[in-house]
Amino acid sequence: MNRPERKTYFLKTFGCQMNVYDSERMAETLARDGYSETSDVDGADLVILNTCHIREKAAEKVYSELGRIRDVKNERAKDGKNTVIAVAGCVAQAEGPEITARQPAVDLVIGPQSYHRLPELITRTTVDRKHIVETEFPGDEKFARMKAPRRISSPSAFLTIQEGCDKFCTFCVVPYTRGSEYSRSVAKIEAEAHELARAGAKELVLLGQNVNAYHGEGADGRTASLADLIRTLAAIEGVERIRYMTSHPRDMSDDLIAAHADVPQLMPFLHLPVQSGSDRILAKMNRKHTAAEYVDLIARIRKARPDIALSSDFIVGFPGETEQDAEDTIALIEAVGFAQAFSFKYSARPGTPAAGHGDQLDEAVKSERLLRLQAVLDAQQVSFNAQSLGGVVPVLFERKGREAGEFVGRTPYLQLVHAAGEGDLIGKTANVAVNETRRSSLSGVISAA
Ligand code: 5AD
Ligand code: SF4
């Protein structure tokens, strides 16, 4: 008897780490269902785009990609091959049936809360031969249903502990696409962390849209904070490093700050978006804190962990932003000093309060302010990295580099490091003597394992 050919899937991920995590989980579910992954879209029986809706550009990319995939689907159909096209992630959640209306070649639109039903829904698209849109909110816990064993693609493993957001910043689609805050229980996270550690993970990156608002059910039935969870996970054998993202300044509690002082596995790096340095704009953004409160918070965190490296997100050109507001943001950057940061032009997102403001700025103004802001941030990143020159840093190696014999890893401060090494360094931590620094990476030689 002929064995049935294994079906293949092509999976492309857009956007944040939470989508990367979800894509890994979908891949595990599909593997259990007999699929194997391919990097060749022409040869794929199933194409999944895991999408991002945070800014207009990200969402539009999905439609141009879908146009190309439709052509592939039509070509394959000439050879009698069926191709299922699925759109997952935040565009799926936000736009639902609009996607199939705009691109009828799409068979399945599936929101983040329905991923455990992926195999069943794929089968239904091929049997029923009609579009399926599955974007219901919770009901079931998707994590509990995604039972496929965890695999790791890197010694630094993502682990989603919290989803959704109740903050309602006026520019942001997340509270609408990912819904209200939900925290997984400590027991479930701990079990998954053990699985990841057994599979070879050395670093856990705890993910959530508003991760430091974490409040999951603890082992004793009481609510556990992110700090409690971190202390629990730090006790797992093999877990050498812990990180978490993305946090909101208002949820930076004292116990979490204390964990930065006394949990050695918790890395001295914090991504804490501030978005703007103008109190007027912060209020219009509904960020629930002032610039001074942010600066004061940073001072308290630095008191607990003086060497902590800071990262942030900035939005320039929010509706009504004046030249003075833009300068206030630069002043905040100068006052804090960031090791790295992400910055974006404001993008009006349908359905968010700020999109309806009458005082939207010109693209040219936004572009000019973005360049100005990025020049300051880039200079800070250059000087942060330059401090490592001539020093020795412990690097957890994650993957091979482009050059022969080269490995790529990260310092505790999340700096990317390139170094040549013998044998297989992936998953190992080695000291690297830094002999070159650039804006976004360091290079060096391994001095001792
Ligand atoms: N326009 C521009 N940037 C945005 N972000 C979120 N929504 C928007 C928007 N409408 C940025 C914020 C957030 C990061 C993930 O994306 O800075 O922290
Ligand atoms: Fe969006 Fe973050 Fe604000 Fe939540 S806290 S609404 S995810 S920007």
Short mmCIF file of C-alpha atoms and ligand atoms in Angstrom, two decimals:
data_model
loop_
_atom_site.label_atom_id
_atom_site.label_comp_id
_atom_site.label_asym_id
_atom_site.label_seq_id
_atom_site.Cartn_x
_atom_site.Cartn_y
_atom_site.Cartn_z
CA MET A 1 0.00 0.00 0.00
CA ASN A 2 1.24 3.50 -0.76
CA ARG A 3 1.73 5.70 2.24
CA PRO A 4 -0.21 8.92 1.82
CA GLU A 5 2.14 11.80 1.04
CA ARG A 6 2.73 14.14 3.94
CA LYS A 7 0.97 17.44 3.45
CA THR A 8 3.11 20.54 3.63
CA TYR A 9 2.51 24.00 4.99
CA PHE A 10 4.17 27.37 4.50
CA LEU A 11 3.85 29.71 7.47
CA LYS A 12 4.83 33.38 7.45
CA THR A 13 4.77 35.48 10.58
CA PHE A 14 4.35 39.24 10.78
CA GLY A 15 4.53 41.52 13.81
CA CYS A 16 5.45 40.91 17.40
CA GLN A 17 6.92 38.04 19.45
CA MET A 18 3.44 36.95 20.48
CA ASN A 19 2.75 36.10 16.87
CA VAL A 20 6.06 34.23 16.68
CA TYR A 21 4.97 32.21 19.73
CA ASP A 22 1.53 31.53 18.22
CA SER A 23 3.17 30.46 14.96
CA GLU A 24 5.37 27.99 16.84
CA ARG A 25 2.30 26.56 18.54
CA MET A 26 0.42 26.31 15.23
CA ALA A 27 3.43 24.54 13.73
CA GLU A 28 3.40 22.03 16.59
CA THR A 29 -0.33 21.42 16.13
CA LEU A 30 0.12 20.90 12.39
CA ALA A 31 3.08 18.56 12.93
CA ARG A 32 0.90 16.43 15.15
CA ASP A 33 -1.67 16.40 12.38
CA GLY A 34 0.88 15.00 9.91
CA TYR A 35 1.99 18.21 8.19
CA SER A 36 5.59 19.10 7.50
CA GLU A 37 6.89 22.62 7.03
CA THR A 38 8.22 23.96 3.74
CA SER A 39 9.95 27.22 2.93
CA ASP A 40 8.78 26.93 -0.67
CA VAL A 41 5.36 28.50 -1.06
CA ASP A 42 4.85 26.94 -4.52
CA GLY A 43 5.03 23.48 -3.00
CA ALA A 44 2.69 24.11 -0.05
CA ASP A 45 -0.73 22.53 0.39
CA LEU A 46 -1.46 25.01 3.13
CA VAL A 47 -0.31 28.62 3.36
CA ILE A 48 -0.80 30.50 6.64
CA LEU A 49 -0.09 34.16 7.14
CA ASN A 50 0.04 35.10 10.82
CA THR A 51 -0.67 38.79 10.62
CA CYS A 52 -0.21 42.08 12.47
CA HIS A 53 -2.69 44.95 12.59
CA ILE A 54 -0.80 47.41 14.79
CA ARG A 55 -0.01 49.92 12.03
CA GLU A 56 -1.53 50.40 8.60
CA LYS A 57 1.68 49.38 6.80
CA ALA A 58 1.73 46.01 8.57
CA ALA A 59 -1.86 45.27 7.63
CA GLU A 60 -1.42 46.34 4.00
CA LYS A 61 1.61 44.05 3.61
CA VAL A 62 -0.72 41.13 4.21
CA TYR A 63 -2.91 41.99 1.24
CA SER A 64 0.00 42.34 -1.18
CA GLU A 65 1.34 39.00 0.06
CA LEU A 66 -2.11 37.44 -0.43
CA GLY A 67 -2.17 38.65 -4.03
CA ARG A 68 1.06 36.77 -4.72
CA ILE A 69 -0.19 33.64 -2.98
CA ARG A 70 -3.44 33.71 -4.98
CA ASP A 71 -1.32 33.53 -8.16
CA VAL A 72 0.53 30.52 -6.75
CA LYS A 73 -2.79 28.89 -5.86
CA ASN A 74 -4.07 29.41 -9.42
CA GLU A 75 -0.87 27.96 -10.92
CA ARG A 76 -1.07 24.91 -8.66
CA ALA A 77 -4.74 24.44 -9.55
CA LYS A 78 -3.67 23.97 -13.19
CA ASP A 79 -1.72 20.90 -11.99
CA GLY A 80 -4.75 19.68 -10.09
CA LYS A 81 -3.33 20.67 -6.70
CA ASN A 82 -5.43 22.28 -4.00
CA THR A 83 -3.97 25.08 -1.85
CA VAL A 84 -5.65 26.19 1.34
CA ILE A 85 -4.93 29.81 2.22
CA ALA A 86 -5.41 30.79 5.85
CA VAL A 87 -5.10 34.23 7.42
CA ALA A 88 -4.44 34.13 11.16
CA GLY A 89 -3.52 36.73 13.76
CA CYS A 90 -4.66 40.27 14.40
CA VAL A 91 -5.75 41.24 10.88
CA ALA A 92 -7.96 38.13 10.94
CA GLN A 93 -9.40 39.15 14.29
CA ALA A 94 -9.91 42.78 13.31
CA GLU A 95 -11.17 42.44 9.76
CA GLY A 96 -12.79 38.99 9.69
CA PRO A 97 -15.04 38.59 6.64
CA GLU A 98 -13.61 41.76 5.01
CA ILE A 99 -10.52 39.67 4.21
CA THR A 100 -12.33 37.11 2.08
CA ALA A 101 -14.34 39.92 0.46
CA ARG A 102 -11.11 41.67 -0.52
CA GLN A 103 -9.20 38.50 -1.43
CA PRO A 104 -11.62 35.67 -2.31
CA ALA A 105 -8.75 33.18 -2.72
CA VAL A 106 -8.54 33.08 1.09
CA ASP A 107 -10.22 29.95 2.46
CA LEU A 108 -9.91 30.45 6.20
CA VAL A 109 -9.77 33.46 8.50
CA ILE A 110 -8.81 32.40 11.99
CA GLY A 111 -8.41 34.60 15.08
CA PRO A 112 -5.84 33.96 17.83
CA GLN A 113 -8.41 32.38 20.14
CA SER A 114 -9.22 29.57 17.70
CA TYR A 115 -5.80 28.17 16.82
CA HIS A 116 -6.44 24.87 18.57
CA ARG A 117 -9.18 24.26 15.97
CA LEU A 118 -6.82 24.79 13.02
CA PRO A 119 -6.70 21.17 11.72
CA GLU A 120 -10.47 20.74 11.98
CA LEU A 121 -11.15 24.06 10.22
CA ILE A 122 -8.67 23.29 7.42
CA THR A 123 -10.50 20.01 6.78
CA ARG A 124 -13.79 21.86 6.72
CA THR A 125 -12.56 24.32 4.08
CA THR A 126 -11.63 21.47 1.76
CA VAL A 127 -14.86 19.53 2.36
CA ASP A 128 -17.32 22.43 2.35
CA ARG A 129 -15.44 24.47 -0.27
CA LYS A 130 -16.53 27.74 1.24
CA HIS A 131 -14.91 30.51 3.21
CA ILE A 132 -14.70 30.00 6.94
CA VAL A 133 -14.30 32.94 9.29
CA GLU A 134 -13.57 31.92 12.87
CA THR A 135 -12.84 34.89 15.07
CA GLU A 136 -14.91 34.24 18.18
CA PHE A 137 -13.50 35.48 21.47
CA PRO A 138 -12.47 33.05 24.24
CA GLY A 139 -15.02 30.61 25.56
CA ASP A 140 -12.38 27.91 25.48
CA GLU A 141 -8.89 28.41 26.63
CA LYS A 142 -6.81 28.01 23.51
CA PHE A 143 -3.66 27.19 25.45
CA ALA A 144 -5.27 24.25 27.18
CA ARG A 145 -6.35 22.84 23.83
CA MET A 146 -2.99 23.28 22.12
CA LYS A 147 -1.65 20.06 23.54
CA ALA A 148 1.06 19.29 21.03
CA PRO A 149 4.46 18.92 22.71
CA ARG A 150 6.65 21.99 22.81
CA ARG A 151 9.66 22.05 20.52
CA ILE A 152 12.25 24.79 20.54
CA SER A 153 13.76 26.53 17.56
CA SER A 154 16.22 28.48 19.71
CA PRO A 155 17.72 28.20 23.21
CA SER A 156 15.84 31.43 23.84
CA ALA A 157 12.21 30.31 23.95
CA PHE A 158 9.07 32.41 23.92
CA LEU A 159 6.40 31.59 26.46
CA THR A 160 3.10 33.48 26.37
CA ILE A 161 1.83 34.02 29.91
CA GLN A 162 -0.76 36.72 29.38
CA GLU A 163 -2.86 38.00 26.50
CA GLY A 164 -4.96 41.03 25.82
CA CYS A 165 -4.95 44.50 27.28
CA ASP A 166 -7.34 46.64 29.31
CA LYS A 167 -5.38 49.87 29.05
CA PHE A 168 -7.06 51.33 25.95
CA CYS A 169 -4.32 53.68 24.81
CA THR A 170 -6.21 55.78 22.28
CA PHE A 171 -3.93 54.87 19.34
CA CYS A 172 -3.88 51.12 19.86
CA VAL A 173 -5.87 48.27 18.31
CA VAL A 174 -4.69 45.62 20.78
CA PRO A 175 -7.62 45.87 23.24
CA TYR A 176 -9.91 45.25 20.24
CA THR A 177 -7.90 42.58 18.40
CA ARG A 178 -6.69 40.61 21.41
CA GLY A 179 -9.49 41.42 23.84
CA SER A 180 -9.33 41.99 27.56
CA GLU A 181 -6.54 40.83 29.80
CA TYR A 182 -6.25 37.15 30.50
CA SER A 183 -3.47 35.49 32.54
CA ARG A 184 -2.62 31.79 32.36
CA SER A 185 -2.25 29.94 35.65
CA VAL A 186 1.19 29.51 37.24
CA ALA A 187 0.80 25.71 37.07
CA LYS A 188 0.24 25.71 33.30
CA ILE A 189 3.08 28.13 32.64
CA GLU A 190 5.39 26.15 34.92
CA ALA A 191 4.55 22.91 33.11
CA GLU A 192 5.29 24.50 29.76
CA ALA A 193 8.52 26.00 31.09
CA HIS A 194 9.64 22.55 32.26
CA GLU A 195 8.89 21.15 28.79
CA LEU A 196 10.89 23.94 27.17
CA ALA A 197 13.81 23.46 29.55
CA ARG A 198 13.81 19.71 28.88
CA ALA A 199 13.84 20.47 25.15
CA GLY A 200 16.98 22.56 25.67
CA ALA A 201 15.74 26.09 26.32
CA LYS A 202 18.16 28.12 28.43
CA GLU A 203 16.29 31.40 28.31
CA LEU A 204 12.57 32.01 28.79
CA VAL A 205 11.07 35.14 27.30
CA LEU A 206 7.74 35.65 29.01
CA LEU A 207 5.31 37.31 26.65
CA GLY A 208 2.15 39.31 27.00
CA GLN A 209 0.65 42.41 25.43
CA ASN A 210 0.70 43.90 28.93
CA VAL A 211 2.88 41.32 30.59
CA ASN A 212 3.55 43.04 33.89
CA ALA A 213 -0.20 43.24 34.53
CA TYR A 214 0.04 39.44 34.87
CA HIS A 215 -2.20 38.11 37.65
CA GLY A 216 -2.53 34.37 37.24
CA GLU A 217 -3.85 31.74 39.59
CA GLY A 218 -1.02 30.62 41.86
CA ALA A 219 -0.34 27.18 43.29
CA ASP A 220 -1.88 28.15 46.64
CA GLY A 221 -5.07 29.42 44.98
CA ARG A 222 -4.00 33.02 45.52
CA THR A 223 -3.27 35.38 42.66
CA ALA A 224 0.36 35.39 41.58
CA SER A 225 2.08 38.52 40.27
CA LEU A 226 4.68 38.55 37.51
CA ALA A 227 7.37 38.76 40.21
CA ASP A 228 5.94 35.64 41.93
CA LEU A 229 5.89 33.82 38.59
CA ILE A 230 9.46 34.83 37.77
CA ARG A 231 10.66 33.52 41.15
CA THR A 232 8.88 30.21 40.49
CA LEU A 233 10.36 29.83 37.00
CA ALA A 234 13.86 30.80 38.16
CA ALA A 235 13.89 27.62 40.27
CA ILE A 236 13.53 25.36 37.22
CA GLU A 237 16.70 23.47 36.45
CA GLY A 238 18.30 24.58 33.22
CA VAL A 239 16.61 27.99 33.14
CA GLU A 240 19.55 30.36 33.10
CA ARG A 241 17.93 33.52 31.88
CA ILE A 242 14.48 35.08 32.15
CA ARG A 243 13.12 38.10 30.30
CA TYR A 244 9.65 39.53 29.91
CA MET A 245 7.89 41.87 27.51
CA THR A 246 5.95 44.14 26.88
CA SER A 247 5.30 46.12 30.04
CA HIS A 248 3.24 49.16 30.95
CA PRO A 249 4.78 51.76 33.31
CA ARG A 250 1.67 51.76 35.50
CA ASP A 251 2.09 48.03 36.22
CA MET A 252 5.76 48.23 37.25
CA SER A 253 5.05 47.14 40.84
CA ASP A 254 7.51 47.25 43.74
CA ASP A 255 7.78 43.46 43.92
CA LEU A 256 8.74 43.32 40.24
CA ILE A 257 11.35 46.01 40.75
CA ALA A 258 12.65 44.03 43.73
CA ALA A 259 12.91 40.90 41.58
CA HIS A 260 15.32 42.81 39.34
CA ALA A 261 17.52 43.31 42.38
CA ASP A 262 17.57 39.77 43.71
CA VAL A 263 16.65 37.17 41.05
CA PRO A 264 19.96 36.43 39.29
CA GLN A 265 18.23 34.75 36.34
CA LEU A 266 16.19 37.87 35.62
CA MET A 267 18.22 39.69 32.97
CA PRO A 268 19.17 43.35 33.45
CA PHE A 269 17.08 44.55 30.54
CA LEU A 270 13.67 46.17 30.49
CA HIS A 271 11.46 47.12 27.57
CA LEU A 272 9.18 49.77 29.03
CA PRO A 273 7.35 51.79 26.37
CA VAL A 274 6.74 55.45 27.19
CA GLN A 275 5.46 56.52 23.72
CA SER A 276 5.89 60.27 24.35
CA GLY A 277 7.65 62.70 26.67
CA SER A 278 4.89 65.31 26.56
CA ASP A 279 2.32 65.26 29.35
CA ARG A 280 -0.27 66.79 27.03
CA ILE A 281 0.20 63.97 24.49
CA LEU A 282 0.48 61.28 27.17
CA ALA A 283 -2.93 62.40 28.47
CA LYS A 284 -4.41 62.37 24.95
CA MET A 285 -2.96 58.89 24.50
CA ASN A 286 -4.61 57.77 27.77
CA ARG A 287 -1.29 56.46 29.02
CA LYS A 288 -2.23 57.12 32.66
CA HIS A 289 1.15 58.57 33.68
CA THR A 290 3.21 61.72 33.19
CA ALA A 291 6.73 62.11 31.83
CA ALA A 292 8.04 62.90 35.33
CA GLU A 293 6.40 59.77 36.76
CA TYR A 294 8.14 57.69 34.10
CA VAL A 295 11.52 59.28 34.83
CA ASP A 296 10.98 58.73 38.56
CA LEU A 297 10.02 55.10 37.95
CA ILE A 298 13.21 54.56 35.95
CA ALA A 299 15.20 56.01 38.85
CA ARG A 300 13.61 53.50 41.25
CA ILE A 301 14.33 50.61 38.87
CA ARG A 302 17.93 51.76 38.49
CA LYS A 303 18.27 51.93 42.25
CA ALA A 304 17.32 48.24 42.41
CA ARG A 305 19.45 47.24 39.42
CA PRO A 306 21.95 50.00 38.56
CA ASP A 307 23.23 48.41 35.34
CA ILE A 308 19.79 47.72 33.84
CA ALA A 309 19.58 48.41 30.08
CA LEU A 310 16.42 50.22 29.03
CA SER A 311 14.37 50.01 25.90
CA SER A 312 11.19 51.76 24.88
CA ASP A 313 8.63 52.41 22.14
CA PHE A 314 7.94 55.91 20.84
CA ILE A 315 5.19 57.24 18.62
CA VAL A 316 5.83 60.52 16.80
CA GLY A 317 3.15 62.60 15.15
CA PHE A 318 0.24 61.66 17.36
CA PRO A 319 -2.77 63.88 16.46
CA GLY A 320 -2.20 67.42 17.71
CA GLU A 321 1.49 66.88 18.54
CA THR A 322 3.28 70.25 18.46
CA GLU A 323 6.92 71.06 17.93
CA GLN A 324 7.19 71.58 21.70
CA ASP A 325 5.67 68.12 22.37
CA ALA A 326 8.21 66.55 20.01
CA GLU A 327 11.02 68.38 21.82
CA ASP A 328 9.66 67.17 25.18
CA THR A 329 9.98 63.60 23.95
CA ILE A 330 13.59 64.19 22.98
CA ALA A 331 14.20 65.76 26.40
CA LEU A 332 12.82 62.62 28.08
CA ILE A 333 15.11 60.44 25.96
CA GLU A 334 18.08 62.59 26.99
CA ALA A 335 17.03 62.37 30.64
CA VAL A 336 16.64 58.58 30.70
CA GLY A 337 19.25 57.21 28.27
CA PHE A 338 18.14 54.12 26.35
CA ALA A 339 20.20 51.13 25.27
CA GLN A 340 17.85 50.61 22.32
CA ALA A 341 14.34 51.59 21.26
CA PHE A 342 11.64 51.28 18.64
CA SER A 343 10.03 54.35 17.16
CA PHE A 344 7.09 54.73 14.81
CA LYS A 345 5.12 57.34 12.97
CA TYR A 346 1.60 57.52 14.29
CA SER A 347 -0.73 55.45 12.11
CA ALA A 348 -4.47 56.05 12.43
CA ARG A 349 -6.14 52.71 13.07
CA PRO A 350 -9.82 52.28 12.26
CA GLY A 351 -11.99 52.01 15.36
CA THR A 352 -9.48 53.55 17.79
CA PRO A 353 -10.37 56.88 19.47
CA ALA A 354 -7.33 58.78 18.17
CA ALA A 355 -8.14 57.92 14.56
CA GLY A 356 -11.18 60.18 14.84
CA HIS A 357 -9.23 63.23 16.07
CA GLY A 358 -9.45 66.16 13.66
CA ASP A 359 -5.87 67.30 14.19
CA GLN A 360 -3.99 64.58 12.25
CA LEU A 361 -0.50 65.63 11.15
CA ASP A 362 1.04 65.60 7.68
CA GLU A 363 3.19 62.61 6.77
CA ALA A 364 6.09 64.97 6.03
CA VAL A 365 5.97 66.41 9.55
CA LYS A 366 5.86 62.92 11.06
CA SER A 367 8.78 61.76 8.92
CA GLU A 368 10.93 64.73 9.90
CA ARG A 369 10.20 64.24 13.61
CA LEU A 370 10.87 60.52 13.37
CA LEU A 371 14.29 61.13 11.81
CA ARG A 372 15.17 63.65 14.51
CA LEU A 373 14.09 61.29 17.29
CA GLN A 374 15.88 58.30 15.77
CA ALA A 375 19.11 60.25 15.48
CA VAL A 376 19.08 60.77 19.27
CA LEU A 377 18.13 57.14 19.98
CA ASP A 378 20.74 55.81 17.56
CA ALA A 379 23.45 57.88 19.20
CA GLN A 380 22.45 56.50 22.61
CA GLN A 381 22.55 52.95 21.29
CA VAL A 382 25.99 53.53 19.78
CA SER A 383 27.35 54.85 23.07
CA PHE A 384 25.65 52.12 25.12
CA ASN A 385 27.32 49.45 22.98
CA ALA A 386 30.64 51.30 22.97
CA GLN A 387 30.82 50.84 26.76
CA SER A 388 31.34 47.11 26.10
CA LEU A 389 34.48 47.67 24.02
CA GLY A 390 37.49 45.98 25.61
CA GLY A 391 35.31 44.23 28.19
CA VAL A 392 34.24 40.62 28.59
CA VAL A 393 30.53 39.71 28.32
CA PRO A 394 28.72 36.42 28.94
CA VAL A 395 26.95 35.47 25.71
CA LEU A 396 24.21 32.87 25.33
CA PHE A 397 24.64 31.60 21.79
CA GLU A 398 21.38 31.15 19.88
CA ARG A 399 22.29 30.36 16.29
CA LYS A 400 24.99 30.09 13.66
CA GLY A 401 26.16 33.29 11.99
CA ARG A 402 26.53 33.96 8.30
CA GLU A 403 30.30 33.43 8.19
CA ALA A 404 31.78 29.95 8.57
CA GLY A 405 32.45 29.09 12.21
CA GLU A 406 30.59 32.16 13.44
CA PHE A 407 27.96 32.06 16.18
CA VAL A 408 25.43 34.68 17.22
CA GLY A 409 24.13 35.23 20.71
CA ARG A 410 23.10 37.85 23.21
CA THR A 411 24.52 39.52 26.28
CA PRO A 412 22.40 39.92 29.44
CA TYR A 413 21.62 43.42 28.11
CA LEU A 414 20.16 41.87 24.92
CA GLN A 415 23.00 43.11 22.70
CA LEU A 416 23.58 40.92 19.67
CA VAL A 417 27.09 39.43 19.60
CA HIS A 418 29.01 37.76 16.76
CA ALA A 419 31.95 35.53 17.66
CA ALA A 420 33.86 32.69 16.06
CA GLY A 421 33.89 29.43 17.97
CA GLU A 422 34.81 25.77 17.81
CA GLY A 423 32.30 22.92 18.01
CA ASP A 424 28.64 23.60 18.62
CA LEU A 425 28.12 26.63 20.80
CA ILE A 426 24.34 26.85 20.39
CA GLY A 427 22.68 26.77 23.80
CA LYS A 428 25.97 27.42 25.58
CA THR A 429 27.02 30.54 27.42
CA ALA A 430 30.59 31.69 26.88
CA ASN A 431 32.58 34.79 27.78
CA VAL A 432 33.38 36.96 24.83
CA ALA A 433 36.07 39.64 24.78
CA VAL A 434 34.53 42.46 22.79
CA ASN A 435 36.81 43.98 20.17
CA GLU A 436 34.33 45.82 17.97
CA THR A 437 31.04 47.58 18.61
CA ARG A 438 28.45 48.90 16.19
CA ARG A 439 25.05 50.50 16.64
CA SER A 440 23.15 47.24 16.70
CA SER A 441 25.73 44.56 17.49
CA LEU A 442 29.06 43.65 19.05
CA SER A 443 31.85 41.36 17.84
CA GLY A 444 34.54 39.61 19.79
CA VAL A 445 36.49 36.48 20.55
CA ILE A 446 35.60 33.76 22.99
CA SER A 447 37.85 34.05 26.00
CA ALA A 448 36.63 31.16 28.22
CA ALA A 449 33.60 28.89 28.31
N1 5AD B 1 0.63 53.97 15.30
C1 5AD B 1 1.97 53.89 15.50
N2 5AD B 1 2.53 53.09 16.39
C2 5AD B 1 1.72 52.33 17.15
N3 5AD B 1 1.97 51.45 18.13
C3 5AD B 1 0.82 50.94 18.57
N4 5AD B 1 -0.21 51.47 17.89
C4 5AD B 1 0.32 52.36 17.01
C5 5AD B 1 -0.22 53.22 16.03
N5 5AD B 1 -1.54 53.32 15.85
C6 5AD B 1 3.33 51.20 18.63
C7 5AD B 1 3.44 51.56 20.11
C8 5AD B 1 3.48 50.22 20.77
C9 5AD B 1 4.17 49.37 19.72
C10 5AD B 1 4.01 47.91 19.86
O1 5AD B 1 3.61 49.81 18.51
O2 5AD B 1 4.65 52.25 20.29
O3 5AD B 1 4.16 50.22 21.99
FE1 SF4 B 2 -1.87 48.93 23.22
FE2 SF4 B 2 0.14 48.55 24.95
FE3 SF4 B 2 -1.59 50.60 25.32
FE4 SF4 B 2 -2.39 48.06 25.71
S1 SF4 B 2 -0.81 49.22 26.89
S2 SF4 B 2 -3.53 49.64 24.62
S3 SF4 B 2 -1.24 46.97 24.10
S4 SF4 B 2 -0.11 50.31 23.60
#
